[in-house]
Coordinates of N, CA and C in Angstrom, one line a residue:
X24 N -7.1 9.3 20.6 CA -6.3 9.2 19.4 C -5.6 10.5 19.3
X25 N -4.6 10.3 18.9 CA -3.7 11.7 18.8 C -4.3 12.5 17.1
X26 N -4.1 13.5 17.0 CA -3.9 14.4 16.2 C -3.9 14.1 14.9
X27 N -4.8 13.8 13.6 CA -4.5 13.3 12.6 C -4.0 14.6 12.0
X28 N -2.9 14.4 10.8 CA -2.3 15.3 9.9 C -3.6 14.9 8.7
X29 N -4.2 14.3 8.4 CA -4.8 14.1 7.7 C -6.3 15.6 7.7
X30 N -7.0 15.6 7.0 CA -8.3 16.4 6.4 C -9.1 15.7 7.4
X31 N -9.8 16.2 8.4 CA -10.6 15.4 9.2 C -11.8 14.8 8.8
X32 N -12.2 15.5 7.7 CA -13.4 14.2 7.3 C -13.0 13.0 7.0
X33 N -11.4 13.0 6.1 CA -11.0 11.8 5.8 C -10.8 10.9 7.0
X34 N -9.7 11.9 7.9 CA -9.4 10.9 8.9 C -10.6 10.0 9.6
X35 N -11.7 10.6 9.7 CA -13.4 10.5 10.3 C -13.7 8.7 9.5
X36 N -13.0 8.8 8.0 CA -13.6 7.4 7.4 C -12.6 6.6 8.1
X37 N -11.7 6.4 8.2 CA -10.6 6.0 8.6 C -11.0 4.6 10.0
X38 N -10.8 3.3 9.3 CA -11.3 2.2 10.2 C -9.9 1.9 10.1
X39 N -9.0 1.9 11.6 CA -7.5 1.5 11.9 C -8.1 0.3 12.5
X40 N -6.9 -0.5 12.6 CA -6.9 -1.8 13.6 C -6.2 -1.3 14.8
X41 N -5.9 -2.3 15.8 CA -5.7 -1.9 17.2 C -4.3 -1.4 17.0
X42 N -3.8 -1.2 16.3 CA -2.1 -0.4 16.4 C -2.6 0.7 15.2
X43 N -3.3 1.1 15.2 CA -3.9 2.6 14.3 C -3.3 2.6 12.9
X44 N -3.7 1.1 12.4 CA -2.8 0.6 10.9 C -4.2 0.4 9.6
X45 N -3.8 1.0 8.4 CA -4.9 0.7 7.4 C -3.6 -0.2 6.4
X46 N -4.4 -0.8 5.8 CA -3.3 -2.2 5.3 C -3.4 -1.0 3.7
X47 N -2.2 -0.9 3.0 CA -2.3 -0.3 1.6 C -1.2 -1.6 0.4
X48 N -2.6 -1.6 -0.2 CA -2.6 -2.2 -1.8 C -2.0 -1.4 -2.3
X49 N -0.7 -2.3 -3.0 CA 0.6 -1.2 -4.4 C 0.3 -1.3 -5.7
X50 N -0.8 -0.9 -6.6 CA -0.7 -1.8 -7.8 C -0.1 -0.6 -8.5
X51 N 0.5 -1.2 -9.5 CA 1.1 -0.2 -11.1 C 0.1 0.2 -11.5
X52 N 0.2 1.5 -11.9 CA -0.8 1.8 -12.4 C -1.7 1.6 -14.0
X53 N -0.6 1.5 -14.6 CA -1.1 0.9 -16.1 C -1.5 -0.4 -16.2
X54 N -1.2 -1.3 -15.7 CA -1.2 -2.7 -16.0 C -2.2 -3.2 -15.2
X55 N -2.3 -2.5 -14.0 CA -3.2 -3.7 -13.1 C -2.5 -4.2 -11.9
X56 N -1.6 -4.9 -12.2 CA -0.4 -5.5 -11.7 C -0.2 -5.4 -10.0
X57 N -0.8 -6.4 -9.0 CA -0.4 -6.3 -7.6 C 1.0 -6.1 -7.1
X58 N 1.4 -4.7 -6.7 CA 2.8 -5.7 -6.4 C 3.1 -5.4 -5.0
X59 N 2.7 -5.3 -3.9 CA 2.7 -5.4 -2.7 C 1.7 -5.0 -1.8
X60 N 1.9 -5.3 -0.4 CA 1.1 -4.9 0.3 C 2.2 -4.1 1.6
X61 N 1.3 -2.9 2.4 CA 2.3 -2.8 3.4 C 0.8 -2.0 4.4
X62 N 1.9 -1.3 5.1 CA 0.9 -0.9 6.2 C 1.1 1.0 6.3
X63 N 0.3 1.9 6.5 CA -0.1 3.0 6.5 C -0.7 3.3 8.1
X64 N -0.1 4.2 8.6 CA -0.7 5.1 9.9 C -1.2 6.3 9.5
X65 N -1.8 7.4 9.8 CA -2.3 8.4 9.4 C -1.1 9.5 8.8
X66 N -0.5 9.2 9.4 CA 1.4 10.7 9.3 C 1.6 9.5 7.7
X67 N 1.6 8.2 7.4 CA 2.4 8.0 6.3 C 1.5 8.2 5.1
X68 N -0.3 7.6 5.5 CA -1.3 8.5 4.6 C -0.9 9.5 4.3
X69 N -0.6 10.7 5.0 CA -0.9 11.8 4.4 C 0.4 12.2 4.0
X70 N 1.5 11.5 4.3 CA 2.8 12.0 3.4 C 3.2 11.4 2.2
X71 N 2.2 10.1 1.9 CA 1.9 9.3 0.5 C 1.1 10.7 -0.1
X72 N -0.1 10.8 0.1 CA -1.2 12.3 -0.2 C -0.4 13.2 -0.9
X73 N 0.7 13.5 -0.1 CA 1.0 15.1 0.0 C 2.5 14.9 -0.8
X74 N 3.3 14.2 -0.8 CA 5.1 13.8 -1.4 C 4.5 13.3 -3.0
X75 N 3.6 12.6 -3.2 CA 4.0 11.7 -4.4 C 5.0 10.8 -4.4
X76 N 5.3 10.3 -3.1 CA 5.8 8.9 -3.0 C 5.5 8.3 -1.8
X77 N 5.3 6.8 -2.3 CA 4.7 6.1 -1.1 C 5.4 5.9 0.1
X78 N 4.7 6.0 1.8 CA 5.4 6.0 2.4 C 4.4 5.2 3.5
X79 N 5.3 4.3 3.9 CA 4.9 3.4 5.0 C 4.8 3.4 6.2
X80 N 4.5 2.6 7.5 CA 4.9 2.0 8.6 C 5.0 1.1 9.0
X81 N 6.6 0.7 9.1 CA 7.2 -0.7 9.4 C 6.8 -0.7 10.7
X82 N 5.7 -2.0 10.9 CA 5.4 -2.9 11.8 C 6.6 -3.0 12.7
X83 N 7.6 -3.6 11.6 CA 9.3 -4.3 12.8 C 10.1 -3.5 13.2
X84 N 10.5 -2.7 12.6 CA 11.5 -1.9 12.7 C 10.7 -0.3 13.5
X85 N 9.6 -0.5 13.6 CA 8.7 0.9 14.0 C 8.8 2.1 13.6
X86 N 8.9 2.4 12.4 CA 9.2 3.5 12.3 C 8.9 3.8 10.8
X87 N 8.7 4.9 10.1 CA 8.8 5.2 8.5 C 9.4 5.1 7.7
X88 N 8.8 4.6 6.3 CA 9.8 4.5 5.5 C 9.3 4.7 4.0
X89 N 10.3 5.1 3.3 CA 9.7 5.9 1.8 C 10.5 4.8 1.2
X90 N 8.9 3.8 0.3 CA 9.6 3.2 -0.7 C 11.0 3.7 -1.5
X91 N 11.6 3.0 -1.5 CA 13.0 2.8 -2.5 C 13.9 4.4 -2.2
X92 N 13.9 4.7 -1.0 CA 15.1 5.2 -0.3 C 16.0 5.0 -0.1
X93 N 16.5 3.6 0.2 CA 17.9 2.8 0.0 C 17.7 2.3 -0.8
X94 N 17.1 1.5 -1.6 CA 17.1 0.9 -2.9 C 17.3 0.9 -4.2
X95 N 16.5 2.1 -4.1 CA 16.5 3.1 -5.4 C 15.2 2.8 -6.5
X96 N 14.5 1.7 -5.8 CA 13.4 0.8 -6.4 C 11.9 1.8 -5.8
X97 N 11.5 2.8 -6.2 CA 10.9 3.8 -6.1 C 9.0 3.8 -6.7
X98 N 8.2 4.0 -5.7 CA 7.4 3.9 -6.2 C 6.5 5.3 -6.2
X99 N 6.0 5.7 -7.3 CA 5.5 7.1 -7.8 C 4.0 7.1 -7.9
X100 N 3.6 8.0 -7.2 CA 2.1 8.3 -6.7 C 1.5 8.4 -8.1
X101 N 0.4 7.5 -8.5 CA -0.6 8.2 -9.2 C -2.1 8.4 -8.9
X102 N -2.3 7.5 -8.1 CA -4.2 7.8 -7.6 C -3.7 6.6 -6.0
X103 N -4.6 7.6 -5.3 CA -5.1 6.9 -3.9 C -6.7 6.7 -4.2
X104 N -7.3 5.6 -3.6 CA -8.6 5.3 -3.1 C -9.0 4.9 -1.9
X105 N -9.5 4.9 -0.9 CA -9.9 4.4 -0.1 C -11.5 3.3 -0.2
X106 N -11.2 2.3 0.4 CA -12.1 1.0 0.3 C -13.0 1.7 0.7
X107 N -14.7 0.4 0.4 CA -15.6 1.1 0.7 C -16.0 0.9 2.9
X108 N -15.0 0.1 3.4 CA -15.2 -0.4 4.6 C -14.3 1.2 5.1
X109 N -12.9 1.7 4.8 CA -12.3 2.5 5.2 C -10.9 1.9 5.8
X110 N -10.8 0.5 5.7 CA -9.6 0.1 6.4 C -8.6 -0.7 5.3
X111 N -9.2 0.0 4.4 CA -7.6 0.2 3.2 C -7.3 1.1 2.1
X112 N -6.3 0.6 1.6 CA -6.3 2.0 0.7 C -5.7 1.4 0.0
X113 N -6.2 1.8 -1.6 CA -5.5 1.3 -2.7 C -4.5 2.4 -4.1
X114 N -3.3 1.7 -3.4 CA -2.2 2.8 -4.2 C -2.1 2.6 -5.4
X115 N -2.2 3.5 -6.5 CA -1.7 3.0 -8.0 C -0.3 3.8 -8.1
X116 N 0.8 3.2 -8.7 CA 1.9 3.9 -8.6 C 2.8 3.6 -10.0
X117 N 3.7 4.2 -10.0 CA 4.4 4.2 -11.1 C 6.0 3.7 -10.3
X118 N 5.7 2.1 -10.8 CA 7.2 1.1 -9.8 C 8.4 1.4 -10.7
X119 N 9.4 2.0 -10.2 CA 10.6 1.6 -10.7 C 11.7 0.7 -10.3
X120 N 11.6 -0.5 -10.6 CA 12.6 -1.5 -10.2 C 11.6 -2.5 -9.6
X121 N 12.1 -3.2 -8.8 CA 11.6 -3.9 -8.1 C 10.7 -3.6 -6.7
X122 N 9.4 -4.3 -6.6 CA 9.0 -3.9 -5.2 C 8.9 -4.5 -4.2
X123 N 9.1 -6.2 -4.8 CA 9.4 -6.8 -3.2 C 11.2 -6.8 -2.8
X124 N 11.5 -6.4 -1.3 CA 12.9 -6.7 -1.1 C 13.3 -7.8 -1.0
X125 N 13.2 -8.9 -1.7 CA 13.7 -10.3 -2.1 C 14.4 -9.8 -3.9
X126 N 13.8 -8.2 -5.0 CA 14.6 -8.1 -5.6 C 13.4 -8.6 -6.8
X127 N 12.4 -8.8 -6.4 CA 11.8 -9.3 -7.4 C 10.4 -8.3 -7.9
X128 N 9.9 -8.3 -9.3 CA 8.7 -7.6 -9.7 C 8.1 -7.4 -8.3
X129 N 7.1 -8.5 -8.2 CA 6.2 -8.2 -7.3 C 6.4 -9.2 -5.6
X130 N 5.7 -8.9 -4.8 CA 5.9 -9.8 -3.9 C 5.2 -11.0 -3.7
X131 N 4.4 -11.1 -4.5 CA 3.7 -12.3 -5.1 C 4.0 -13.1 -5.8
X132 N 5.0 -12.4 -6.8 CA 6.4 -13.4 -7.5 C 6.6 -14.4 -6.4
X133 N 7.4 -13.8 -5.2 CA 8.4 -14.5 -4.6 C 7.5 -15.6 -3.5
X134 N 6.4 -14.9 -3.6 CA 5.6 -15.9 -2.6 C 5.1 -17.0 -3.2
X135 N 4.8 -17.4 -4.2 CA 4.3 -18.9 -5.4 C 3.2 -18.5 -5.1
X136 N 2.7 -19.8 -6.3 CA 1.2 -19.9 -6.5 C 0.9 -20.9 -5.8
X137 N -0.1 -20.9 -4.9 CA -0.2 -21.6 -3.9 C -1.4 -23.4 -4.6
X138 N -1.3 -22.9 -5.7 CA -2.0 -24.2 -6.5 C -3.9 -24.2 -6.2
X139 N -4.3 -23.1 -6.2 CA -5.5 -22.7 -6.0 C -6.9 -24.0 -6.9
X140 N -7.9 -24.5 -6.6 CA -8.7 -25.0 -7.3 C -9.6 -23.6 -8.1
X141 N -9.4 -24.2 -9.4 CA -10.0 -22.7 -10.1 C -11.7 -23.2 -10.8
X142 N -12.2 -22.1 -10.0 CA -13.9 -22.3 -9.7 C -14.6 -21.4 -11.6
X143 N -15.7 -22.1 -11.8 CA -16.2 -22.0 -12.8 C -18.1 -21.3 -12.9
X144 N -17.6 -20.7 -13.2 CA -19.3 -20.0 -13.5 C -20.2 -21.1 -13.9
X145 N -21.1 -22.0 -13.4 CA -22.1 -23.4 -14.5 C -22.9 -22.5 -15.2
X146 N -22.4 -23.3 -16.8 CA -23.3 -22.8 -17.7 C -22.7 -22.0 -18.4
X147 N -21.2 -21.6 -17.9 CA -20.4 -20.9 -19.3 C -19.1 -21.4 -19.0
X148 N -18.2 -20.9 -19.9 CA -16.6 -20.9 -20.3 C -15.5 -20.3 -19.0
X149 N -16.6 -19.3 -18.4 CA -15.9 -18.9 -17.3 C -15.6 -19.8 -16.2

């Protein structure tokens, strides 16, 4: 493995898949609110870390990219976590505009609700 820019104990937690990718969760940070998912190599970890703004690696296009660069739909660091497995990371951010590029809040907007059967605790209201 090449050279992580990362703190090496972190990089050490660090469970990539076979193309050296940790999947990162976008939520807002006040609300809760999922609004995407994307993918993270160690160089865009640690330039999420270190910029205060999120930055990716496109799968397709191969290469990096800083939310809402061309967009202007900008997402603003407020806490990183890493899972307790190490193969993700969950971003809380401060979204301005939109975060899926279809234009919409979230990218779960644009994907529907897939009509889930909703399961019940027996023995309560839940």
């Amino acid at each position: 493995m090449p050279t992580s820019p990362l703190e090496p104990a972190l990089a050490a937690r660090l469970k990539r898949d076979e193309h050296g990718l940790i999947s990162a969760v976008i939520q807002q940070h006040d609300t809760g609110e999922v609004l995407m998912v994307g993918w993270m190599d160690d160089e865009a970890l640690h330039r999420t870390l270190t910029s205060g703004r999120v930055t990716f690696w496109s799968r397709s296009r191969q290469e990096y990219w800083r939310k809402g660069d061309t967009s202007g739909h900008t997402q603003h660091v407020r806490a990183v976590a890493l899972d307790c497995d190490g193969d993700a990371v969950l971003v809380k951010v401060l979204q301005v505009g939109a975060a899926c590029h279809t234009g919409t809040r979230t990218c779960f907007d644009a994907g529907g609700d897939l009509g889930a059967v909703v399961g019940h605790i027996p023995g309560t209201d839940a």
